[in-house]
XYZ file of C-alpha atoms in Angstrom:
633
model
C 99.477 112.509 81.183
C 102.087 111.586 83.784
C 105.246 113.692 83.697
C 108.527 111.839 83.983
C 111.862 113.296 84.889
C 113.804 114.624 87.828
C 111.282 117.186 89.085
C 111.803 118.209 92.712
C 108.825 119.641 94.580
C 108.836 120.763 98.189
C 105.433 120.218 99.708
C 103.976 123.240 101.427
C 105.952 125.722 99.308
C 103.087 126.804 97.099
C 103.901 129.293 94.317
C 101.736 132.379 94.345
C 100.560 132.047 90.730
C 97.442 130.195 89.640
C 99.390 127.021 88.767
C 99.731 126.232 92.436
C 101.990 123.256 93.142
C 103.364 123.199 89.589
C 106.818 124.185 88.352
C 106.923 127.840 87.261
C 107.850 128.628 83.653
C 111.428 129.695 83.083
C 112.408 133.397 83.025
C 113.385 133.131 79.364
C 109.753 133.228 78.292
C 109.203 136.511 80.112
C 112.325 138.037 78.541
C 111.129 137.090 75.057
C 107.842 138.943 75.658
C 109.751 142.083 76.677
C 111.827 142.028 73.469
C 108.812 141.816 71.156
C 106.695 144.562 72.753
C 107.813 147.876 74.234
C 106.346 149.340 77.413
C 105.828 152.612 75.452
C 103.540 151.017 72.876
C 99.913 152.081 73.072
C 97.138 149.806 71.897
C 96.221 146.173 72.155
C 99.040 143.823 73.022
C 100.016 140.879 70.882
C 99.103 137.436 72.244
C 101.708 135.820 74.463
C 104.115 133.527 72.696
C 103.986 131.172 75.638
C 100.682 129.258 75.795
C 98.973 129.244 79.143
C 99.705 125.999 81.008
C 96.821 123.741 81.853
C 96.426 122.443 85.338
C 97.047 118.743 85.600
C 93.945 116.910 86.714
C 93.448 113.323 87.804
C 90.171 111.919 86.433
C 87.864 110.628 89.182
C 90.119 112.042 91.905
C 87.149 112.611 94.241
C 86.110 108.991 93.818
C 89.598 107.763 94.693
C 89.753 110.038 97.750
C 86.335 108.791 98.898
C 87.855 105.293 99.092
C 90.115 106.586 101.886
C 88.916 107.065 105.489
C 86.986 110.313 105.786
C 87.759 111.217 109.398
C 90.960 113.257 109.981
C 91.002 112.060 113.630
C 91.565 108.509 114.765
C 88.435 106.709 115.920
C 90.094 103.992 118.008
C 93.486 102.964 119.378
C 94.511 99.534 120.673
C 97.510 98.404 122.708
C 100.491 96.136 122.900
C 102.430 95.839 126.150
C 105.481 97.427 124.523
C 106.089 99.954 121.752
C 104.703 99.052 118.341
C 107.148 98.199 115.559
C 105.123 97.286 112.462
C 101.538 97.192 111.212
C 100.626 95.401 107.992
C 97.400 94.583 106.123
C 97.306 91.265 104.302
C 95.956 91.526 100.733
C 92.895 89.422 99.860
C 92.781 87.636 103.242
C 92.012 90.904 105.089
C 93.948 90.560 108.342
C 95.716 93.298 110.243
C 98.939 92.026 111.825
C 100.690 94.146 114.451
C 104.026 93.552 116.153
C 105.967 95.180 118.983
C 109.564 95.504 120.131
C 109.176 92.703 122.693
C 108.688 90.106 119.931
C 104.902 89.875 120.209
C 102.740 89.456 117.083
C 98.956 89.959 117.126
C 96.460 88.943 114.458
C 93.282 91.009 113.950
C 90.541 90.099 111.469
C 88.906 92.866 109.413
C 85.140 92.674 109.762
C 82.427 94.544 107.851
C 82.991 97.353 110.343
C 86.171 97.529 112.394
C 88.560 94.747 113.449
C 88.404 91.839 115.882
C 91.282 90.349 117.878
C 92.085 86.777 116.846
C 95.389 85.523 118.270
C 98.660 86.564 119.910
C 102.111 85.008 119.582
C 105.333 85.550 121.484
C 107.122 85.134 118.179
C 110.651 86.151 119.213
C 112.809 86.586 122.258
C 113.638 90.247 121.786
C 113.006 92.734 119.014
C 111.452 91.953 115.648
C 113.721 93.320 112.911
C 111.557 92.826 109.827
C 108.147 91.544 108.708
C 106.733 90.563 105.314
C 103.425 89.351 103.881
C 103.151 87.438 100.609
C 101.394 88.826 97.527
C 98.466 86.429 97.967
C 98.056 87.388 101.629
C 98.351 83.777 102.791
C 101.861 83.770 104.285
C 103.401 86.076 106.888
C 106.931 86.020 108.275
C 108.888 87.774 111.012
C 112.631 88.024 111.648
C 114.039 88.597 115.132
C 117.251 89.404 116.954
C 117.111 85.850 118.331
C 118.387 84.706 114.896
C 115.141 83.042 113.923
C 112.582 83.455 111.150
C 108.987 82.579 112.054
C 106.525 81.624 109.295
C 102.770 81.963 109.850
C 99.743 80.767 107.925
C 97.527 83.861 107.796
C 94.184 82.167 107.089
C 94.482 79.763 110.013
C 96.520 82.367 112.016
C 98.882 79.596 113.051
C 102.645 79.352 113.457
C 103.872 76.983 110.755
C 107.623 76.806 111.050
C 110.864 78.222 112.387
C 114.043 78.805 110.405
C 117.266 79.192 112.371
C 119.845 81.476 110.740
C 123.519 82.043 111.517
C 123.365 85.816 112.019
C 120.725 88.334 113.025
C 118.464 88.821 109.974
C 118.305 92.406 108.696
C 115.323 92.111 106.374
C 113.021 89.492 104.859
C 110.726 89.473 101.829
C 108.363 86.969 100.186
C 109.536 86.739 96.571
C 106.961 84.560 94.798
C 103.977 85.705 92.752
C 100.346 85.079 93.585
C 100.009 81.914 91.524
C 103.248 80.239 92.623
C 103.058 76.671 93.891
C 106.238 77.024 95.962
C 106.431 80.026 98.331
C 109.891 81.601 98.517
C 111.237 83.722 101.370
C 114.336 85.872 100.835
C 116.462 86.639 103.912
C 119.292 89.167 104.194
C 121.437 88.874 107.309
C 123.320 91.675 109.029
C 126.829 92.374 107.714
C 126.230 90.156 104.679
C 125.782 91.104 101.026
C 124.266 87.690 100.258
C 120.520 87.165 100.036
C 119.454 83.635 100.984
C 116.216 82.156 99.647
C 114.306 79.538 101.665
C 111.371 77.251 101.014
C 108.526 79.342 102.449
C 106.741 76.259 103.749
C 109.498 75.873 106.326
C 109.991 72.201 105.523
C 113.761 72.549 105.398
C 116.345 74.555 107.296
C 118.564 74.547 104.224
C 118.230 77.365 101.661
C 117.046 76.542 98.170
C 119.067 79.328 96.527
C 121.217 82.383 97.219
C 122.090 85.668 95.516
C 125.622 86.790 96.291
C 126.993 88.752 93.347
C 124.656 91.742 93.114
C 125.509 93.917 96.119
C 128.963 94.825 97.381
C 127.717 95.821 100.855
C 125.091 94.397 103.242
C 121.504 94.347 101.964
C 119.100 96.322 104.169
C 115.821 96.387 102.199
C 113.888 94.256 99.722
C 110.523 94.645 97.983
C 108.873 92.308 95.490
C 107.047 93.458 92.324
C 104.412 90.860 91.434
C 103.721 92.354 87.967
C 107.372 92.046 86.885
C 108.293 89.023 89.062
C 111.210 91.142 90.224
C 112.861 92.064 93.524
C 114.155 95.581 94.251
C 116.879 95.540 96.889
C 118.958 98.259 98.527
C 122.239 98.021 100.415
C 123.692 100.208 103.143
C 125.674 102.233 100.591
C 122.500 103.319 98.825
C 122.824 101.101 95.752
C 119.572 99.818 94.201
C 119.385 96.561 92.238
C 116.683 94.701 90.268
C 116.763 90.880 90.160
C 114.542 87.882 89.561
C 114.106 85.480 92.493
C 114.575 82.345 90.352
C 116.915 81.360 87.538
C 120.031 83.425 86.929
C 118.805 86.323 89.119
C 119.220 88.832 86.301
C 116.852 91.774 85.999
C 113.714 91.233 83.869
C 113.961 91.862 80.127
C 111.037 94.312 80.112
C 112.811 96.954 82.208
C 115.669 99.369 81.403
C 118.612 97.937 79.510
C 121.401 99.965 81.099
C 121.460 101.210 84.652
C 123.285 104.339 83.474
C 120.040 105.501 81.831
C 118.167 105.407 85.161
C 118.080 107.590 88.266
C 118.807 104.688 90.607
C 122.103 106.303 91.633
C 120.212 109.148 93.360
C 120.790 107.719 96.836
C 124.498 107.210 96.235
C 124.797 110.805 95.006
C 122.871 112.129 98.013
C 124.873 109.929 100.415
C 121.581 108.594 101.736
C 120.043 105.177 102.254
C 116.410 104.105 101.742
C 114.550 103.211 104.946
C 111.473 102.008 103.052
C 110.723 100.697 99.553
C 107.112 100.121 98.482
C 105.738 98.904 95.136
C 102.457 100.308 93.773
C 99.539 97.884 93.368
C 99.932 97.612 89.574
C 103.738 97.442 89.774
C 104.309 100.526 87.587
C 106.027 102.592 90.286
C 107.927 102.271 93.523
C 108.364 104.814 96.294
C 111.182 105.281 98.788
C 111.804 107.239 101.968
C 115.472 107.835 102.714
C 117.766 109.156 105.429
C 119.616 111.347 106.255
C 118.340 113.525 103.378
C 114.693 112.795 104.406
C 113.420 112.769 100.848
C 110.481 110.884 99.420
C 111.146 109.678 95.888
C 108.773 108.062 93.414
C 110.325 106.085 90.539
C 108.901 104.623 87.354
C 109.631 100.921 87.753
C 110.263 99.954 84.128
C 112.610 102.843 83.293
C 114.088 103.460 86.747
C 113.504 107.162 86.127
C 112.741 109.528 88.976
C 109.138 110.723 88.717
C 108.695 112.832 91.858
C 110.780 114.062 94.793
C 109.404 115.536 98.007
C 111.670 117.178 100.571
C 110.870 116.537 104.253
C 114.274 117.597 105.614
C 114.478 119.487 108.916
C 116.031 122.517 107.174
C 113.057 122.698 104.799
C 110.557 122.274 107.639
C 112.128 125.146 109.589
C 112.262 127.359 106.491
C 108.601 126.726 105.655
C 107.517 127.370 109.261
C 109.384 130.682 109.376
C 108.181 131.788 105.943
C 104.579 130.826 106.664
C 104.394 128.591 103.571
C 103.864 125.325 105.462
C 100.747 123.228 104.982
C 99.755 124.196 108.524
C 101.181 127.019 110.647
C 102.046 125.709 114.096
C 102.551 127.616 117.320
C 106.260 128.003 118.023
C 106.165 125.852 121.166
C 104.278 123.068 119.385
C 106.584 123.299 116.369
C 109.601 122.999 118.666
C 108.131 119.927 120.328
C 107.427 118.232 117.013
C 110.830 119.189 115.647
C 112.500 117.459 118.603
C 110.662 114.245 117.640
C 111.823 114.647 114.027
C 115.420 114.836 115.223
C 114.910 111.624 117.207
C 114.133 109.870 113.912
C 117.838 110.076 113.068
C 118.237 106.958 115.229
C 118.722 103.986 112.833
C 116.596 101.733 115.051
C 113.673 104.114 114.528
C 114.279 104.603 110.802
C 113.839 100.889 110.140
C 110.257 101.202 111.419
C 109.280 104.107 109.138
C 107.512 103.335 105.866
C 105.695 104.842 102.900
C 102.759 103.232 101.084
C 100.610 103.610 97.955
C 96.837 103.549 97.868
C 95.110 100.868 95.771
C 95.094 103.049 92.619
C 98.796 103.929 92.742
C 97.967 107.641 92.244
C 98.529 108.561 95.901
C 101.410 108.056 98.316
C 100.904 108.097 102.083
C 103.542 108.687 104.755
C 103.975 110.217 108.217
C 105.335 113.739 108.615
C 105.695 116.522 111.178
C 102.204 117.716 110.240
C 100.456 114.341 110.325
C 99.993 111.519 107.825
C 100.051 113.053 104.347
C 98.192 111.769 101.305
C 99.724 113.186 98.113
C 98.393 113.006 94.574
C 101.619 112.418 92.643
C 100.074 113.530 89.345
C 98.889 116.955 90.498
C 101.567 117.285 93.197
C 99.049 118.278 95.850
C 98.409 117.172 99.412
C 94.789 116.005 99.194
C 94.358 114.817 102.782
C 96.119 114.875 106.146
C 95.280 112.385 108.892
C 95.982 113.121 112.547
C 97.400 116.608 112.120
C 96.211 117.562 115.618
C 96.776 114.184 117.269
C 99.476 113.703 119.952
C 101.674 111.227 118.050
C 104.071 111.179 115.116
C 103.043 108.469 112.633
C 105.834 106.034 111.681
C 104.594 102.736 110.234
C 101.414 102.823 108.156
C 98.983 100.256 106.730
C 95.908 100.891 104.590
C 92.774 98.835 104.055
C 90.431 100.005 101.304
C 88.562 96.757 101.093
C 85.964 95.303 98.844
C 82.465 96.615 98.213
C 79.924 95.133 100.605
C 77.756 94.106 97.624
C 80.005 92.808 94.891
C 79.148 93.418 91.246
C 80.585 94.755 88.024
C 80.790 98.512 88.516
C 82.935 100.709 86.273
C 84.775 103.802 87.529
C 82.371 106.098 85.689
C 79.391 104.265 87.211
C 80.890 104.552 90.691
C 81.504 108.272 90.156
C 77.855 108.850 89.287
C 75.235 110.091 91.737
C 73.181 106.896 91.552
C 72.280 106.123 95.219
C 71.808 102.400 94.520
C 75.298 102.117 93.086
C 76.730 104.148 95.952
C 75.120 101.762 98.437
C 76.476 98.764 96.543
C 79.962 100.249 96.583
C 79.938 101.117 100.273
C 83.193 100.168 101.988
C 84.801 100.475 105.394
C 88.267 101.906 104.658
C 90.791 101.943 107.472
C 94.197 103.614 107.913
C 96.355 102.191 110.699
C 99.491 103.867 112.035
C 102.000 103.370 114.820
C 103.269 106.340 116.794
C 106.784 107.299 117.850
C 107.418 105.852 121.305
C 103.800 104.654 121.624
C 102.458 101.306 122.822
C 99.293 101.897 120.789
C 98.334 101.723 117.142
C 95.806 104.207 115.808
C 92.883 103.505 113.462
C 91.359 106.129 111.152
C 87.952 105.250 109.674
C 84.810 106.895 108.305
C 83.503 107.275 111.843
C 83.552 110.982 112.647
C 81.394 110.719 115.774
C 84.394 110.304 118.047
C 84.498 110.566 121.835
C 88.024 111.167 123.074
C 87.355 109.482 126.399
C 86.274 106.220 124.739
C 88.493 105.847 121.692
C 91.624 104.638 123.545
C 90.811 101.018 124.407
C 92.581 99.462 127.412
C 93.007 95.993 125.912
C 96.241 95.364 127.850
C 96.929 95.621 131.570
C 98.738 98.892 132.335
C 102.392 98.581 133.235
C 103.821 99.806 136.527
C 104.751 103.453 136.274
C 107.875 103.058 138.410
C 110.146 100.646 136.560
C 112.559 100.453 139.497
C 109.805 99.354 141.855
C 108.686 96.781 139.283
C 112.183 95.256 139.130
C 112.534 95.245 142.923
C 109.139 93.597 143.353
C 109.971 90.862 140.852
C 113.578 89.781 141.303
C 113.071 86.404 139.626
C 111.389 85.466 136.356
C 108.080 83.727 136.899
C 104.762 83.075 135.220
C 101.478 81.292 135.646
C 101.015 79.894 132.138
C 102.908 79.114 128.957
C 102.290 77.888 125.427
C 104.683 75.337 123.930
C 104.598 75.915 120.154
C 105.552 72.644 118.476
C 105.671 71.463 114.888
C 102.594 69.358 115.734
C 100.633 72.235 117.306
C 100.366 74.238 120.523
C 100.331 72.834 124.061
C 99.035 75.197 126.771
C 100.302 74.548 130.290
C 99.472 76.025 133.688
C 102.506 76.692 135.888
C 102.705 76.325 139.683
C 105.233 78.920 140.913
C 104.028 78.603 144.523
C 104.653 74.850 144.608
C 107.928 74.849 142.628
C 109.349 78.396 142.409
C 112.842 77.414 141.251
C 111.620 74.962 138.619
C 109.178 77.552 137.244
C 111.843 80.278 137.247
C 114.216 77.942 135.410
C 111.567 77.005 132.818
C 110.343 80.599 132.291
C 113.839 82.077 131.955
C 114.959 79.374 129.528
C 111.753 79.890 127.519
C 112.171 83.668 127.281
C 115.827 83.319 126.341
C 115.005 80.905 123.524
C 116.910 78.025 125.141
C 114.259 75.507 124.095
C 113.829 76.874 120.562
C 114.275 74.220 117.867
C 114.902 71.429 120.394
C 113.207 68.063 119.847
C 111.063 65.626 121.798
C 113.892 63.138 122.162
C 112.127 60.464 124.290
C 108.547 59.317 123.678
C 106.964 56.299 125.380
C 103.359 55.481 124.593
C 100.988 55.420 127.591
C 103.696 56.993 129.741
C 105.155 60.380 128.767
C 106.824 62.658 126.194
C 110.173 64.209 127.151
C 112.025 67.270 125.790
C 114.214 70.232 126.756
C 117.639 68.828 125.815
C 119.600 71.070 123.410
C 121.742 68.056 122.441
C 118.664 66.035 121.521
C 119.865 62.715 123.006
C 118.845 63.008 126.665
C 122.357 63.697 127.977
C 122.470 67.492 127.739
C 120.976 70.638 129.158
C 121.687 72.730 132.230
C 119.768 75.050 134.536
C 119.820 78.856 134.309
C 122.266 78.829 137.227
C 124.762 76.677 135.330
C 124.479 73.826 137.794
C 121.946 71.246 138.979
C 119.295 72.438 141.410
C 117.349 70.753 144.144
C 113.980 68.965 143.985
C 110.836 70.814 145.098
C 108.228 68.334 146.337
C 104.772 69.548 147.326
C 101.255 68.221 147.760
C 100.970 67.913 143.975
C 100.988 64.347 142.733
C 101.253 62.465 139.460
C 97.639 61.350 139.921
C 96.432 62.441 136.498
C 97.640 62.665 132.928
C 99.220 65.803 131.451
C 101.378 66.526 134.515
C 104.512 68.558 133.663
C 107.588 67.555 135.691
C 111.358 67.951 135.729
C 113.421 65.103 134.308
C 116.472 64.125 136.364
C 119.219 61.573 136.855
C 118.507 61.099 140.563
C 117.753 63.269 143.602
C 118.512 67.022 143.212
C 119.898 66.742 139.657
C 117.447 69.025 137.820
C 118.718 70.809 134.701
C 116.617 71.864 131.684
C 114.803 68.688 130.601
C 111.136 68.134 131.428
C 108.333 65.765 130.470
C 104.534 65.634 130.139
C 102.768 62.477 131.315
C 100.033 60.855 129.252
C 98.686 58.579 132.019
C 98.583 58.466 135.822
C 102.150 57.808 137.060
C 101.997 57.599 140.881
C 105.416 55.888 141.140
C 107.007 59.211 140.136
C 105.736 61.041 143.246
C 108.522 62.462 145.416
C 111.004 61.572 142.671
C 110.304 64.280 140.087
C 109.380 67.934 140.717
C 105.924 68.831 139.415
C 105.786 72.432 138.150
C 102.817 72.468 135.746
C 99.948 70.745 133.962
C 98.832 70.786 130.340
C 95.323 72.231 130.003
C 94.915 72.724 126.250
C 96.308 71.077 123.158
C 95.913 67.669 124.747
C 95.357 66.225 121.290
C 98.823 67.504 120.376
C 100.267 65.682 123.398
C 98.690 62.425 122.208
C 99.729 63.021 118.620
C 103.345 63.269 119.784
C 102.836 60.262 122.070
C 101.657 58.144 119.142
C 104.423 59.131 116.737
C 106.490 56.281 115.295
C 109.658 55.790 117.320
C 112.909 53.855 117.213
C 114.426 53.103 120.630
C 112.013 55.614 122.233
C 113.081 58.436 119.865
C 110.621 59.658 117.168
C 111.748 58.674 113.679
C 110.736 62.123 112.443
C 111.935 65.092 114.500
C 109.132 66.756 116.472
C 110.396 70.170 117.464
C 109.608 72.898 119.959
C 109.451 76.017 117.803
C 109.450 78.273 120.839
C 107.664 78.740 124.173
C 105.511 81.775 124.988
C 105.234 82.672 128.674
C 101.975 84.327 129.717
């Protein structure tokens, strides 16, 4: 039976008695034995008044552990160009989505064995602050420092919509259950105690609801419990609140009645703030990882009572290392190196990328530590597995895939635990644990593959960066690029750029694109069998300026408007280039030597024609067709 209450257990400090990992009985029991029997008595002793405690045991524990990756070493690592921020597995749809500090998002599809790269997006100009996947695994969202929210359709791995917000978003969370017809996305902005709820389809920039009376300080974390249709949120003062995403936003009726009967004030008492909140698969518990006290806490969701506490503070780590009671005794030099990394985690920008997760059963919690990625049975209070304890990285953000049996059928737990080889074959899975590493541009994959070659497991799927950053800057004084993808509300348009023919026009376009200048602008002028024009932040054809703050000169070359899909600068006469540009849909030779050609569309030509054929009024589309953002390649 699960024990509830405020029991604090420090992992690695194992008592020397046979009830290892359990709380020792109080001294009062021993004193009572001494009163009832003298040391001078000769003969058989009376039975102890205190019954011997039974070890807690989780039924089918070995079966549950077998559903985790078996190899303690990572079998493969893959790259982003910059440091990884988040990794997340989508439930049911079985995608791995990774993101990095440069605003890049990558989609990977889980196959029968391993993963396969699907698509990459330059989702944000700058760092991604928060990510969230819906309970049904169909919707994914990112929030960036560029004050935008990007919404993706997971199944089609496509960018659906952009939501522009007033301030930098701090955290986001999908807050609808699996069967909901209307997806809802909750957004908490920096320095605001209000949570804004948007239509998750991205069809409107206006919020559908807001929650403003729950928290007295800015909200920093949110997690949604599908079983209770309830959101758990935390603010920067360590206060925890329960609320429903629709209606009056009160807490559900089937949870605690009074907050005073819960342990939800633990963070306030400890002067700490949660960096991660995760709900178990069945919704019965939630786990947190907080700073600066560095404690892992597991709560019963319905009662709000504290179920388990695990201490990962630096003081405890040092004490355990010196006393020799740690899970693994490290050499002093290695311990010092790892301890320095632990101290670096005090940086708030790093803490926001640390998480804790449950396995599919809810009996185990998984999180990164100084000794590797720990898997803890919260019933027996034991570390049952450690991933990457000898690997050269400190795990931060973790995702787990336990998957579906390769041959689906009705198999009970007792059947699966049996030694029947046919059932074992039917239940064969390909579990996968994915982690980021502190300061690493790679994410690491742990699987059942134990035949690992160190020289082959680190895949070079990205071009290596220049080692000397100063030389890189000196060699590339101006922004440039050879290709770009214009993400529109009608689809993606891929264009090839010509920096040799029009260096200033390309630099202007690339810099504006990376800075988000074109984000959320419209195609303001569309003429069938001629061209589609965009790039004006005012949206009426009268606005926009170059990156230099003034008009720049034309750059004519041997390129001509002799074919459709030519990308050229719009102007108001000679040498009056600003930010606007257009894509032709037919041959337009009369524009030669009048407009600077700096690119050509090579993919998404159907999108160009779809925009071209949109209904217009005085050359302006009746329905806004927007540039969501532009990715430079």
